[in-house]
Each structure stands twice: as C-alpha cells, then as structure tokens.
Tab-separated table of C-alpha atoms in Angstrom:
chain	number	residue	atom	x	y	z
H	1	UNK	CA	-40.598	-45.468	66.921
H	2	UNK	CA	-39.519	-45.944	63.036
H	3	UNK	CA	-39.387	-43.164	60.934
H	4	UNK	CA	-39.813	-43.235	57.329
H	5	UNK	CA	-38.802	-45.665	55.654
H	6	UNK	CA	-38.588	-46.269	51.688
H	7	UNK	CA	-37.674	-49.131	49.430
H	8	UNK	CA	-35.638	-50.032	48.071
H	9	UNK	CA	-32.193	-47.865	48.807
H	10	UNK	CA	-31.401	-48.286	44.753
H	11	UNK	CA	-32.448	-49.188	41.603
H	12	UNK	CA	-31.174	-49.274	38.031
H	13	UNK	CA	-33.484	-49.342	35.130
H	14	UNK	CA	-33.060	-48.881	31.647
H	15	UNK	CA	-35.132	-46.245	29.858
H	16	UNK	CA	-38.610	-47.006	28.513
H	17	UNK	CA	-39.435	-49.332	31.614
H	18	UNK	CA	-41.580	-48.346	34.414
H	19	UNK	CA	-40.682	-48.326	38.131
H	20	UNK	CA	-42.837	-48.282	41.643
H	21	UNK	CA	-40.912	-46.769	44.427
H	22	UNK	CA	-42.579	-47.474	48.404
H	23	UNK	CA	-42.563	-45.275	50.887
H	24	UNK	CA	-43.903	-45.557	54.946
H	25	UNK	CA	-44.477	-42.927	56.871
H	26	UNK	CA	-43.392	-42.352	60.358
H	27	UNK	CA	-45.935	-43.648	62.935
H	28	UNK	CA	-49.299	-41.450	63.378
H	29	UNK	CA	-48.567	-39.467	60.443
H	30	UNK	CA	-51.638	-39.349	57.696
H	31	UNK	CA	-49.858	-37.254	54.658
H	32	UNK	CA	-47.092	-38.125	52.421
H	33	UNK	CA	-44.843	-35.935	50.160
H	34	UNK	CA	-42.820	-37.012	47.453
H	35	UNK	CA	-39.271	-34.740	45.865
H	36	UNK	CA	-37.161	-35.682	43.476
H	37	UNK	CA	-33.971	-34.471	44.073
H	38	UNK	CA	-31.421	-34.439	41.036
H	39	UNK	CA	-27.689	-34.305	41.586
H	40	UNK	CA	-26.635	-30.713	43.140
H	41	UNK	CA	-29.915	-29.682	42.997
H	42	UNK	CA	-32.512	-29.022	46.061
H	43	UNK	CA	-35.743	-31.295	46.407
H	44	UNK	CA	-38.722	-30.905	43.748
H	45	UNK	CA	-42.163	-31.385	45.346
H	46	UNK	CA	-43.859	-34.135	43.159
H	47	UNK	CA	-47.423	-34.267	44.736
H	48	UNK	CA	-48.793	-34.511	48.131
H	49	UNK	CA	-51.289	-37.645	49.316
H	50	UNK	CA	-54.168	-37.259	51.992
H	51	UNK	CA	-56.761	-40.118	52.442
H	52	UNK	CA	-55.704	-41.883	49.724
H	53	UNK	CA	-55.848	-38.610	47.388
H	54	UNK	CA	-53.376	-36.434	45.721
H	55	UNK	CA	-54.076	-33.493	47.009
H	56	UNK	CA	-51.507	-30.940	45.139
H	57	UNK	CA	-49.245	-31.646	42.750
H	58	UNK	CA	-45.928	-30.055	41.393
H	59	UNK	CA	-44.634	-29.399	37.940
H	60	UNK	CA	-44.149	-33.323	36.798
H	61	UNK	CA	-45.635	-34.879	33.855
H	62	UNK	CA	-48.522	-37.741	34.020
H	63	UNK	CA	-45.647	-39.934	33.973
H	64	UNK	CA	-45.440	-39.704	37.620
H	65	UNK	CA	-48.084	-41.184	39.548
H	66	UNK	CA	-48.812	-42.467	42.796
H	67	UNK	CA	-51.359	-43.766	45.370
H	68	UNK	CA	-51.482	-44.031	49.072
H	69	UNK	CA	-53.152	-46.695	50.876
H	70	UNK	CA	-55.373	-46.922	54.106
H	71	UNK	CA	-52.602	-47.791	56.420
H	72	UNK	CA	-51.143	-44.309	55.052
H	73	UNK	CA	-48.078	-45.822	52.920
H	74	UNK	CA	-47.521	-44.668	49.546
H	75	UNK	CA	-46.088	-45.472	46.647
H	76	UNK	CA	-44.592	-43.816	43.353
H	77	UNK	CA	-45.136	-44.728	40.116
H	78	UNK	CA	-43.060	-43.843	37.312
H	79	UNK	CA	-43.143	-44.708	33.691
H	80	UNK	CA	-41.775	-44.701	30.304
H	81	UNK	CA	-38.486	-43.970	31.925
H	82	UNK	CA	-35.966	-41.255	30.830
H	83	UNK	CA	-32.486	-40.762	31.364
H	84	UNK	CA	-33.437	-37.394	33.029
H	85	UNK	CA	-35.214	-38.924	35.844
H	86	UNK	CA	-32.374	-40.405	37.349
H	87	UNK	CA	-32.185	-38.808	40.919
H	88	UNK	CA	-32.829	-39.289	44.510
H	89	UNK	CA	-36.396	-39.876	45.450
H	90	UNK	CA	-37.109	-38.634	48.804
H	91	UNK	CA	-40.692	-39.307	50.513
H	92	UNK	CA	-41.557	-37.174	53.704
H	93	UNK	CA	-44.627	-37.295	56.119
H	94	UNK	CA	-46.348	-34.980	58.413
H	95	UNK	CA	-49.604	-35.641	60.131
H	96	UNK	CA	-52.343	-33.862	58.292
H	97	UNK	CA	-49.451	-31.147	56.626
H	98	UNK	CA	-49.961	-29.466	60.346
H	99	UNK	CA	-46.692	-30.008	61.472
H	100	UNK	CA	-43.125	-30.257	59.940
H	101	UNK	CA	-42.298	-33.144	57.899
H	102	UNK	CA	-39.877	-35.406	58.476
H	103	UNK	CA	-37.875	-37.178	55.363
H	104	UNK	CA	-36.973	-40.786	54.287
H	105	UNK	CA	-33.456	-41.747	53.528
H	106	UNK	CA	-34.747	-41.810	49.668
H	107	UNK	CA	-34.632	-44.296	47.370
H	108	UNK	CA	-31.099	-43.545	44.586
H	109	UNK	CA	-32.882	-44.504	40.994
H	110	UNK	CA	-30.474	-44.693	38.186
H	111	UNK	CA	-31.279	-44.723	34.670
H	112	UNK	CA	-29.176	-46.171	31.698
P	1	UNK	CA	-44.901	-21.140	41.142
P	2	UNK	CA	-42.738	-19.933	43.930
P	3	UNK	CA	-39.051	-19.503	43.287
P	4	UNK	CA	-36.125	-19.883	46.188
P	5	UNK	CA	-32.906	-18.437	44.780
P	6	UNK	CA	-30.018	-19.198	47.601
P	7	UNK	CA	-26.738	-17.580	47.797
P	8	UNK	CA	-23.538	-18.768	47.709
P	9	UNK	CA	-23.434	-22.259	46.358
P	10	UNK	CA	-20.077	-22.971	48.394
P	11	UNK	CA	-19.298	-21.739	51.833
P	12	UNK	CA	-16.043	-22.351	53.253
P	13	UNK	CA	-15.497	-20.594	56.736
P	14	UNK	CA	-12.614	-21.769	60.022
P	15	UNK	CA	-13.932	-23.340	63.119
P	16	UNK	CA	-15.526	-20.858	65.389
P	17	UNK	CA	-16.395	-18.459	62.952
P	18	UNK	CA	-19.963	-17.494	61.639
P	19	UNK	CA	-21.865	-18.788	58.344
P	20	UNK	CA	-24.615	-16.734	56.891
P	21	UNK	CA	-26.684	-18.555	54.178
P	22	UNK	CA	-29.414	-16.237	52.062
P	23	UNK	CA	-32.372	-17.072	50.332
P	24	UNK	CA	-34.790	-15.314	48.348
P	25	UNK	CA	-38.170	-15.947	47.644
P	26	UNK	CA	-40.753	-14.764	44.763
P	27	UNK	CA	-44.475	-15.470	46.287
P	28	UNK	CA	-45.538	-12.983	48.778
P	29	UNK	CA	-48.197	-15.363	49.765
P	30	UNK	CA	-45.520	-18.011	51.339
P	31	UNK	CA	-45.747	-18.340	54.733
P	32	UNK	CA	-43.744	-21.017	55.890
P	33	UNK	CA	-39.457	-21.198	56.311
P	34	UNK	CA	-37.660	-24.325	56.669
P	35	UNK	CA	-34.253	-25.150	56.662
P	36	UNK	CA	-32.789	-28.066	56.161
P	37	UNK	CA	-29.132	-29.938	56.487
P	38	UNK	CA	-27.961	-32.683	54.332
P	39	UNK	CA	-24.804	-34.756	54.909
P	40	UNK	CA	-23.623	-36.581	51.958
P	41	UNK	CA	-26.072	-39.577	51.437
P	42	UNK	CA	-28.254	-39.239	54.399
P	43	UNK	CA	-31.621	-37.596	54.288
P	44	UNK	CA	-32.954	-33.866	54.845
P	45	UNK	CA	-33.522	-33.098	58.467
P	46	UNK	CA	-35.431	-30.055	59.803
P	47	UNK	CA	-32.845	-27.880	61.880
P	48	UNK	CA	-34.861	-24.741	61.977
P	49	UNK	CA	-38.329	-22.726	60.591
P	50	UNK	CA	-39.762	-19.796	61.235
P	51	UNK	CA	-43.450	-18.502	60.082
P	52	UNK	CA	-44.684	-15.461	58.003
P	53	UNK	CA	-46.012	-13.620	61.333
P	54	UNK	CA	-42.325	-13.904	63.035
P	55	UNK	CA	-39.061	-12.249	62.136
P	56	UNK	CA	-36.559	-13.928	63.753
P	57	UNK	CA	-35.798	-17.457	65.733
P	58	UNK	CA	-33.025	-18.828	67.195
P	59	UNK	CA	-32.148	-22.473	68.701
P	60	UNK	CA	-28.559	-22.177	70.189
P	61	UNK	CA	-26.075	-21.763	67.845
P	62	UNK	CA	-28.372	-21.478	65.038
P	63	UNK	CA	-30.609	-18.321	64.147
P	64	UNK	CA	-32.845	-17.282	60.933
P	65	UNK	CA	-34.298	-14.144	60.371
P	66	UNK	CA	-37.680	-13.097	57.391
P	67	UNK	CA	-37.478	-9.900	55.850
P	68	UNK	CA	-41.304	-10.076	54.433
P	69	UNK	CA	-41.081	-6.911	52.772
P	70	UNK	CA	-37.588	-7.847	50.818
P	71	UNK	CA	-38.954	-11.100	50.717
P	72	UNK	CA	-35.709	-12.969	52.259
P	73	UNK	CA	-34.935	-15.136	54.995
P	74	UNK	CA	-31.097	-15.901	55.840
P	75	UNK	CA	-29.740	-18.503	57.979
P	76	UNK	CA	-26.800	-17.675	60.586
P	77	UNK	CA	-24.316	-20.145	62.300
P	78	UNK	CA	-22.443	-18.880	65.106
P	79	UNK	CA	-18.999	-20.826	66.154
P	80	UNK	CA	-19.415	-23.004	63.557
P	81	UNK	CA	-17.587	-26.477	64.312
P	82	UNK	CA	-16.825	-29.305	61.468
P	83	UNK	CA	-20.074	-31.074	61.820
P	84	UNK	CA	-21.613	-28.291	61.090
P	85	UNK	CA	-19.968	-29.329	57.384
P	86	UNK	CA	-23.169	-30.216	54.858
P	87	UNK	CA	-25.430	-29.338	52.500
P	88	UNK	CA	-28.092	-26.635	53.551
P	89	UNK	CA	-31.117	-26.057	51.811
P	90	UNK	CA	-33.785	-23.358	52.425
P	91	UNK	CA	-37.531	-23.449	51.266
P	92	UNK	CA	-40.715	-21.853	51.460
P	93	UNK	CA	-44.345	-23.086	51.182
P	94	UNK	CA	-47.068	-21.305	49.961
P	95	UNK	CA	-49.597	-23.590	52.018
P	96	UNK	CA	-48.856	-25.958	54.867
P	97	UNK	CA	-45.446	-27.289	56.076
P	98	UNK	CA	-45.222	-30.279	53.149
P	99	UNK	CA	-45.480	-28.460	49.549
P	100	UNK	CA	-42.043	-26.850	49.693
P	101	UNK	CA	-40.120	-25.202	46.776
P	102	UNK	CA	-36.286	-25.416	48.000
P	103	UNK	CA	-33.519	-23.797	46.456
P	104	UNK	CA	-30.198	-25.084	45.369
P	105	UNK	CA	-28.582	-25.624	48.436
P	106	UNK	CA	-25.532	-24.368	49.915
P	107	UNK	CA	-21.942	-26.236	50.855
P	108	UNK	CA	-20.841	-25.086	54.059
P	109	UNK	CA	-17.391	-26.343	54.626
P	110	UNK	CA	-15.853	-26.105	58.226
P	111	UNK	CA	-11.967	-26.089	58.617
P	112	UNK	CA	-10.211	-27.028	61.667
C-alpha cells in the first residue's frame, strides 16, 4: 500500500518563475494538506483540499495556489518566486480530516 | 491564529534517561495534540496525540499529558535510546486532525 508520494524530491528555480509541485495521497484517503516548512522551523499549514476545493487556508499570499483532482491528487502552485520561499514542501493526507494524517517525504525547492 | 511556543530548542540527555519536551498553546478552542518526529531528511511521522477531552496517553515508552486550563501539553520519553535522536515537533488544531499550527521543534540528542 503506497503512501504519499510527491514530485519531484528537488527543484531549483530562480526568482520571478513559477513552479507546480504534485502530491498523491495515500490510498483511500480524500483530503490533502499542504506545509511549508523553512529551515529550523516547524511545518506552516498552506491550505487544505476536499472534493476538489480548498477548504481552509493558512496565512500565505495568492501566490500560492493549488487544485486537487478527482482521483484525490493535488498539486501546488507557486508563482512569482521569491528567495524566501525556498523550503521543504511537505503534502499530508487523511481521509475526510477524520483521522490523523500521514506526510509525504516533501518536495526540497530551492530558490536562487 | 493559534500559536505553539515549544521549549527547549536543543535537548541533549544519556541513554536511559528521560526527555520532557513542552509546548504551549494560545487558542482555547484547539482540540487536537499531535506529535511528531523528524529524522534529518525524512518526513514527519505521527508518534503520539491526544484529544481536548483526555489528559494523558501513553504508548510504551512514550507518554503526553494536556493541561487545558494552562493550556500546555508536554511530551515525556522514558529510557530514551539513540534512535530516539530527531527532531520533535508538537501542534495543535483548532478543527480536525489536518489544519495544524506546529511549533519550532525540538533536538533531542541521545548519547551512548
């Protein structure tokens, strides 16, 4: 049984340029999370996707966006790009946010 | 928002000895407990929770306790062993088990 799984593992971009990040969730699970986690720092919810909607979001700008699709993957969208949004970007799942989630090995985004 | 504040940053302790991690939280409305390890470069994983209407749980040598009313949570390791050596974050949600706000993690460092 896979768990999540993202792609890809890294990326380097330079700033101004926009990047989609992917993210599957673990089998049976309907609702995916997405954190950014900067260097030392603990995960920062991003938004949450349900049915193909965002259902909550965190403190990001409209920079970051994101859609899910009907077979439940996601992906994250993310552009103009700034040197501050280098980080780790984790993706989690749960099945309808009634049950712990369980993370992705994240995808390492690096900005020059 | 909710805010997490976790205490110390850096944790060294000897093999067999005890780790306590503590977190503090700002929402009385959060509900929900998780705490999570992280080795270097490998994703979050779920080693314990506990819910608003509980005060403490324990799963062998691991045990967390909720103060509600001094809104904090701690997370105790009992004959700790070295790969029990990561990065521990704690986090509370507000609603569900997938919006979290984490802190800044903790280093626990186990010595031989």
């Amino acid at each position: 049984d896979a768990g999540v799984t993202q792609s890809p593992t890294h990326l380097i971009k330079t700033r101004g340029q926009q990047v989609t990040l992917r993210c599957s969730p673990k089998s049976g699970h309907d609702t995916v999370s997405w954190y950014q986690q900067a260097l030392g720092q603990g995960p920062q919810f991003i938004f949450q996707y349900y049915e193909e909607e965002e259902r909550q979001r965190g403190n990001f700008p409209d920079r970051f966006s994101g859609h899910q699709f009907p077979n439940y993957s996601s992906e994250l969208n993310v552009n103009a790009l700034l040197l501050g949004d280098s980080a780790l970007y984790l993706c989690a799942s749960s099945l309808n946010d009634n049950q712990p989630q369980h993370f992705g090995d994240g995808t390492r985004l690096s900005i020059l | 928002g909710e805010n997490v504040e976790q205490h110390p940053s850096t944790l060294s302790v000897q093999e067999g000895d005890s780790a306590v991690i503590k977190c503090t939280y700002s929402d009385s409305a959060s509900n929900y407990f998780p705490w999570y390890k992280q080795e270097l470069g490998k994703r979050p994983q779920l080693i314990i929770d506990i819910r608003s209407n509980v005060g403490e749980k324990k799963d062998q040598r691991i045990a967390v306790t909720l103060n509600k009313t001094a809104k904090h949570f701690s997370l105790h390791i009992t004959e700790t062993q070295p790969e029990d050596s990561a990065v521990y974050f704690c986090a509370a949600s507000i609603s569900g088990y997938s919006t979290l706000t984490f802190g800044k993690g903790t280093m626990l460092l186990v010595s031989p």
